[in-house]
Amino acid sequence: MDASKQYLMHTYKRFPIILRKGRGMKVWDSNGKEYLDFVGGIAVNNLGHCHSKVVIALQKQAQRLLHVSNLYHIEPQIELAKLLVKHSFADKVFFCNSGAEANEAAIKLTRKYAKDHLSHDRYEIITAFGSFHGRTLATLSASGQEKLQKGFEPLVPGFKHVPFNDINALKGAITKHTCAVMMEPIQGEAGIKMPDMDYLKEVRKVCDEYRLLFILDEVQTGMGRTGKLFAYEHFGIEPDIMSLAKGLGGGVAIGAMLAKDSVAASFQPGSHAATFGGNPLACAAAKAAMETLLEDGFILDNCERMSKYLINRLEGIKKDYPSLVAGVRGLGLMIGMEMTTTCGPIVNLCLEEGVLINCIGGNVLRFTPALTLTEKEVDRLIEVLEDVFEKIS
Ligand SMILES: *Cc1c(COP(=O)(O)O)cnc(C)c1O
């Protein structure tokens, strides 16, 4: 741990444990201590740690081919794209390596599409306050959080922010320069902020009316996290462009930007690229993960069932500790519990008791466990939370 401090840039506030092994919902540290993992790599490990189907696919692919170049066709990339297209609104996929990169690709495609089809001075993208779209300069500029942007000015121009879940504010922000709206269906990093049920439908309507592209950032909400493969399915809409990453690779780094043919056509050879984008190893893992997720629908059903159970149990704690808990919200297994106090100490005490949870925005406990979660695991979490709340109240 001293070496970690000495050799790694201090970009993360890390907990004082070294994690070494994981299986399903469990991880073990270097002392052999076991933890129940309700962080799940922040909505990455949707199938839990080291799912056997993903591991086997990786082993097989590692023996065959690790990397060539996008100068050539590779089977795992084609097969994964086909699977994504079959199960989404999209016709075409561009692969990259992270959520930020997927959003960068979405922003570039949007600007290019606007140049091709609208006019030369339509480049502005409206995003929401509180949103998080990544840490590269453009995605940071798109994100509606000043605290992340501070010190990195000048920001990339062409983004305008409006309050989330306020359709009139959105309408009011549209100018002759606007070409798109970019949003998370549920704001993850802002503290699991849910929109009203008809908000995204209204955004879609406004986009159609003003000829704006609707970009959905499903980096966190996608791949079954909310109980459906993509969160937009809950809201009865389809975007024009969607970004994916976190849960896509079953634990392996991969990002994707999906679009309808009419939009995707604005990318031509030379428009955009990524050396490692859609490499054989990542695509093999993602394909195995997605096939597993869709297999007989068990995992998505389980996600919805466990969502109800977990929210119900958390509501129970809220009743027992009304002065500590302000509210419980979420969709599928993307659940936030807003506290009336800072939640750092709660996270530390849970860690001591062998449960990993995450704190966002200073006062929201976030739960993004594996979608294979069981009632017994929820019960254990509740037991520990009650214990911890008893201690601090
Ligand atoms: C995590 C996240 C990103 C950034 O993904 P990286 O892989 O860290 O670049 C972008 N958008 C949303 C909604 C996210 O949750």
PDB file of N, CA, C and O in Angstrom, residues 243-278:
ATOM      1  N   SER A 243     -24.488   5.490 -25.932  1.00  0.00           N
ATOM      2  CA  SER A 243     -23.152   5.053 -25.534  1.00  0.00           C
ATOM      3  C   SER A 243     -23.266   3.985 -24.459  1.00  0.00           C
ATOM      4  O   SER A 243     -24.156   4.024 -23.616  1.00  0.00           O
ATOM      5  N   LEU A 244     -22.367   3.017 -24.522  1.00  0.00           N
ATOM      6  CA  LEU A 244     -22.305   1.913 -23.555  1.00  0.00           C
ATOM      7  C   LEU A 244     -20.867   1.730 -23.122  1.00  0.00           C
ATOM      8  O   LEU A 244     -19.939   2.067 -23.851  1.00  0.00           O
ATOM      9  N   ALA A 245     -20.680   1.184 -21.943  1.00  0.00           N
ATOM     10  CA  ALA A 245     -19.330   0.767 -21.519  1.00  0.00           C
ATOM     11  C   ALA A 245     -19.482  -0.127 -20.286  1.00  0.00           C
ATOM     12  O   ALA A 245     -19.799  -1.297 -20.418  1.00  0.00           O
ATOM     13  N   LYS A 246     -19.334   0.455 -19.122  1.00  0.00           N
ATOM     14  CA  LYS A 246     -19.288  -0.268 -17.837  1.00  0.00           C
ATOM     15  C   LYS A 246     -19.648  -1.765 -17.877  1.00  0.00           C
ATOM     16  O   LYS A 246     -18.769  -2.591 -17.821  1.00  0.00           O
ATOM     17  N   GLY A 247     -20.934  -2.097 -17.953  1.00  0.00           N
ATOM     18  CA  GLY A 247     -21.323  -3.505 -17.840  1.00  0.00           C
ATOM     19  C   GLY A 247     -21.115  -4.317 -19.112  1.00  0.00           C
ATOM     20  O   GLY A 247     -21.317  -5.527 -19.119  1.00  0.00           O
ATOM     21  N   LEU A 248     -20.722  -3.661 -20.181  1.00  0.00           N
ATOM     22  CA  LEU A 248     -20.696  -4.314 -21.501  1.00  0.00           C
ATOM     23  C   LEU A 248     -19.730  -5.503 -21.568  1.00  0.00           C
ATOM     24  O   LEU A 248     -20.050  -6.522 -22.177  1.00  0.00           O
ATOM     25  N   GLY A 249     -18.564  -5.378 -20.964  1.00  0.00           N
ATOM     26  CA  GLY A 249     -17.524  -6.397 -21.159  1.00  0.00           C
ATOM     27  C   GLY A 249     -17.467  -7.482 -20.101  1.00  0.00           C
ATOM     28  O   GLY A 249     -16.507  -8.252 -20.071  1.00  0.00           O
ATOM     29  N   GLY A 250     -18.446  -7.544 -19.213  1.00  0.00           N
ATOM     30  CA  GLY A 250     -18.415  -8.561 -18.158  1.00  0.00           C
ATOM     31  C   GLY A 250     -17.206  -8.396 -17.252  1.00  0.00           C
ATOM     32  O   GLY A 250     -16.720  -9.367 -16.669  1.00  0.00           O
ATOM     33  N   GLY A 251     -16.683  -7.172 -17.144  1.00  0.00           N
ATOM     34  CA  GLY A 251     -15.517  -6.897 -16.302  1.00  0.00           C
ATOM     35  C   GLY A 251     -14.288  -6.499 -17.105  1.00  0.00           C
ATOM     36  O   GLY A 251     -13.265  -6.097 -16.545  1.00  0.00           O
ATOM     37  N   VAL A 252     -14.379  -6.611 -18.421  1.00  0.00           N
ATOM     38  CA  VAL A 252     -13.252  -6.247 -19.286  1.00  0.00           C
ATOM     39  C   VAL A 252     -13.540  -4.877 -19.910  1.00  0.00           C
ATOM     40  O   VAL A 252     -14.692  -4.554 -20.212  1.00  0.00           O
ATOM     41  N   ALA A 253     -12.492  -4.074 -20.095  1.00  0.00           N
ATOM     42  CA  ALA A 253     -12.661  -2.717 -20.617  1.00  0.00           C
ATOM     43  C   ALA A 253     -13.118  -2.724 -22.072  1.00  0.00           C
ATOM     44  O   ALA A 253     -12.433  -3.253 -22.950  1.00  0.00           O
ATOM     45  N   ILE A 254     -14.286  -2.156 -22.305  1.00  0.00           N
ATOM     46  CA  ILE A 254     -14.776  -1.969 -23.671  1.00  0.00           C
ATOM     47  C   ILE A 254     -15.871  -0.901 -23.642  1.00  0.00           C
ATOM     48  O   ILE A 254     -16.604  -0.781 -22.663  1.00  0.00           O
ATOM     49  N   GLY A 255     -15.942  -0.117 -24.703  1.00  0.00           N
ATOM     50  CA  GLY A 255     -16.998   0.871 -24.842  1.00  0.00           C
ATOM     51  C   GLY A 255     -17.609   0.733 -26.221  1.00  0.00           C
ATOM     52  O   GLY A 255     -17.009   0.140 -27.125  1.00  0.00           O
ATOM     53  N   ALA A 256     -18.829   1.249 -26.383  1.00  0.00           N
ATOM     54  CA  ALA A 256     -19.473   1.179 -27.690  1.00  0.00           C
ATOM     55  C   ALA A 256     -20.374   2.380 -27.896  1.00  0.00           C
ATOM     56  O   ALA A 256     -20.959   2.895 -26.944  1.00  0.00           O
ATOM     57  N   MET A 257     -20.439   2.835 -29.130  1.00  0.00           N
ATOM     58  CA  MET A 257     -21.354   3.919 -29.495  1.00  0.00           C
ATOM     59  C   MET A 257     -22.235   3.366 -30.604  1.00  0.00           C
ATOM     60  O   MET A 257     -21.735   2.889 -31.627  1.00  0.00           O
ATOM     61  N   LEU A 258     -23.548   3.390 -30.361  1.00  0.00           N
ATOM     62  CA  LEU A 258     -24.503   2.794 -31.296  1.00  0.00           C
ATOM     63  C   LEU A 258     -25.359   3.884 -31.929  1.00  0.00           C
ATOM     64  O   LEU A 258     -25.695   4.874 -31.265  1.00  0.00           O
ATOM     65  N   ALA A 259     -25.743   3.682 -33.174  1.00  0.00           N
ATOM     66  CA  ALA A 259     -26.595   4.677 -33.829  1.00  0.00           C
ATOM     67  C   ALA A 259     -27.439   4.041 -34.915  1.00  0.00           C
ATOM     68  O   ALA A 259     -27.153   2.934 -35.383  1.00  0.00           O
ATOM     69  N   LYS A 260     -28.489   4.765 -35.304  1.00  0.00           N
ATOM     70  CA  LYS A 260     -29.300   4.401 -36.467  1.00  0.00           C
ATOM     71  C   LYS A 260     -28.457   4.603 -37.728  1.00  0.00           C
ATOM     72  O   LYS A 260     -27.567   5.460 -37.757  1.00  0.00           O
ATOM     73  N   ASP A 261     -28.780   3.866 -38.774  1.00  0.00           N
ATOM     74  CA  ASP A 261     -28.049   3.972 -40.044  1.00  0.00           C
ATOM     75  C   ASP A 261     -27.974   5.401 -40.557  1.00  0.00           C
ATOM     76  O   ASP A 261     -26.914   5.870 -40.994  1.00  0.00           O
ATOM     77  N   SER A 262     -29.112   6.107 -40.479  1.00  0.00           N
ATOM     78  CA  SER A 262     -29.177   7.455 -41.052  1.00  0.00           C
ATOM     79  C   SER A 262     -28.177   8.394 -40.382  1.00  0.00           C
ATOM     80  O   SER A 262     -27.656   9.317 -41.011  1.00  0.00           O
ATOM     81  N   VAL A 263     -27.891   8.150 -39.107  1.00  0.00           N
ATOM     82  CA  VAL A 263     -26.930   8.980 -38.374  1.00  0.00           C
ATOM     83  C   VAL A 263     -25.513   8.442 -38.556  1.00  0.00           C
ATOM     84  O   VAL A 263     -24.565   9.190 -38.825  1.00  0.00           O
ATOM     85  N   ALA A 264     -25.387   7.116 -38.419  1.00  0.00           N
ATOM     86  CA  ALA A 264     -24.073   6.462 -38.504  1.00  0.00           C
ATOM     87  C   ALA A 264     -23.379   6.748 -39.834  1.00  0.00           C
ATOM     88  O   ALA A 264     -22.146   6.748 -39.919  1.00  0.00           O
ATOM     89  N   ALA A 265     -24.180   7.022 -40.869  1.00  0.00           N
ATOM     90  CA  ALA A 265     -23.625   7.251 -42.211  1.00  0.00           C
ATOM     91  C   ALA A 265     -22.698   8.468 -42.268  1.00  0.00           C
ATOM     92  O   ALA A 265     -21.899   8.607 -43.197  1.00  0.00           O
ATOM     93  N   SER A 266     -22.784   9.339 -41.254  1.00  0.00           N
ATOM     94  CA  SER A 266     -21.896  10.509 -41.260  1.00  0.00           C
ATOM     95  C   SER A 266     -20.460  10.162 -40.880  1.00  0.00           C
ATOM     96  O   SER A 266     -19.558  10.974 -41.037  1.00  0.00           O
ATOM     97  N   PHE A 267     -20.251   8.974 -40.340  1.00  0.00           N
ATOM     98  CA  PHE A 267     -18.873   8.496 -40.113  1.00  0.00           C
ATOM     99  C   PHE A 267     -18.421   7.696 -41.337  1.00  0.00           C
ATOM    100  O   PHE A 267     -19.082   6.735 -41.732  1.00  0.00           O
ATOM    101  N   GLN A 268     -17.331   8.127 -41.910  1.00  0.00           N
ATOM    102  CA  GLN A 268     -16.766   7.445 -43.081  1.00  0.00           C
ATOM    103  C   GLN A 268     -15.334   7.032 -42.730  1.00  0.00           C
ATOM    104  O   GLN A 268     -14.805   7.479 -41.716  1.00  0.00           O
ATOM    105  N   PRO A 269     -14.718   6.181 -43.526  1.00  0.00           N
ATOM    106  CA  PRO A 269     -13.319   5.815 -43.228  1.00  0.00           C
ATOM    107  C   PRO A 269     -12.476   7.076 -43.007  1.00  0.00           C
ATOM    108  O   PRO A 269     -12.502   7.994 -43.827  1.00  0.00           O
ATOM    109  N   GLY A 270     -11.786   7.112 -41.872  1.00  0.00           N
ATOM    110  CA  GLY A 270     -10.972   8.281 -41.544  1.00  0.00           C
ATOM    111  C   GLY A 270     -11.634   9.216 -40.552  1.00  0.00           C
ATOM    112  O   GLY A 270     -10.959  10.036 -39.923  1.00  0.00           O
ATOM    113  N   SER A 271     -12.967   9.112 -40.371  1.00  0.00           N
ATOM    114  CA  SER A 271     -13.676  10.028 -39.471  1.00  0.00           C
ATOM    115  C   SER A 271     -13.290   9.821 -38.019  1.00  0.00           C
ATOM    116  O   SER A 271     -13.176  10.766 -37.248  1.00  0.00           O
ATOM    117  N   HIS A 272     -13.142   8.572 -37.624  1.00  0.00           N
ATOM    118  CA  HIS A 272     -12.913   8.283 -36.214  1.00  0.00           C
ATOM    119  C   HIS A 272     -12.246   6.915 -36.103  1.00  0.00           C
ATOM    120  O   HIS A 272     -12.402   6.075 -36.997  1.00  0.00           O
ATOM    121  N   ALA A 273     -11.507   6.703 -35.023  1.00  0.00           N
ATOM    122  CA  ALA A 273     -10.805   5.427 -34.868  1.00  0.00           C
ATOM    123  C   ALA A 273     -10.360   5.228 -33.439  1.00  0.00           C
ATOM    124  O   ALA A 273     -10.319   6.172 -32.659  1.00  0.00           O
ATOM    125  N   ALA A 274     -10.033   3.990 -33.089  1.00  0.00           N
ATOM    126  CA  ALA A 274      -9.439   3.675 -31.793  1.00  0.00           C
ATOM    127  C   ALA A 274      -8.609   2.408 -31.973  1.00  0.00           C
ATOM    128  O   ALA A 274      -9.128   1.382 -32.409  1.00  0.00           O
ATOM    129  N   THR A 275      -7.313   2.497 -31.660  1.00  0.00           N
ATOM    130  CA  THR A 275      -6.412   1.359 -31.878  1.00  0.00           C
ATOM    131  C   THR A 275      -6.942   0.085 -31.239  1.00  0.00           C
ATOM    132  O   THR A 275      -7.049  -0.952 -31.872  1.00  0.00           O
ATOM    133  N   PHE A 276      -7.293   0.189 -29.959  1.00  0.00           N
ATOM    134  CA  PHE A 276      -7.742  -1.008 -29.246  1.00  0.00           C
ATOM    135  C   PHE A 276      -9.258  -1.218 -29.330  1.00  0.00           C
ATOM    136  O   PHE A 276      -9.788  -2.178 -28.765  1.00  0.00           O
ATOM    137  N   GLY A 277      -9.951  -0.312 -29.984  1.00  0.00           N
ATOM    138  CA  GLY A 277     -11.409  -0.380 -30.029  1.00  0.00           C
ATOM    139  C   GLY A 277     -11.895  -1.666 -30.666  1.00  0.00           C
ATOM    140  O   GLY A 277     -11.553  -1.970 -31.809  1.00  0.00           O
ATOM    141  N   GLY A 278     -12.708  -2.411 -29.940  1.00  0.00           N
ATOM    142  CA  GLY A 278     -13.262  -3.650 -30.475  1.00  0.00           C
ATOM    143  C   GLY A 278     -12.229  -4.732 -30.686  1.00  0.00           C
ATOM    144  O   GLY A 278     -12.373  -5.571 -31.580  1.00  0.00           O
TER     145      GLY A 278
END
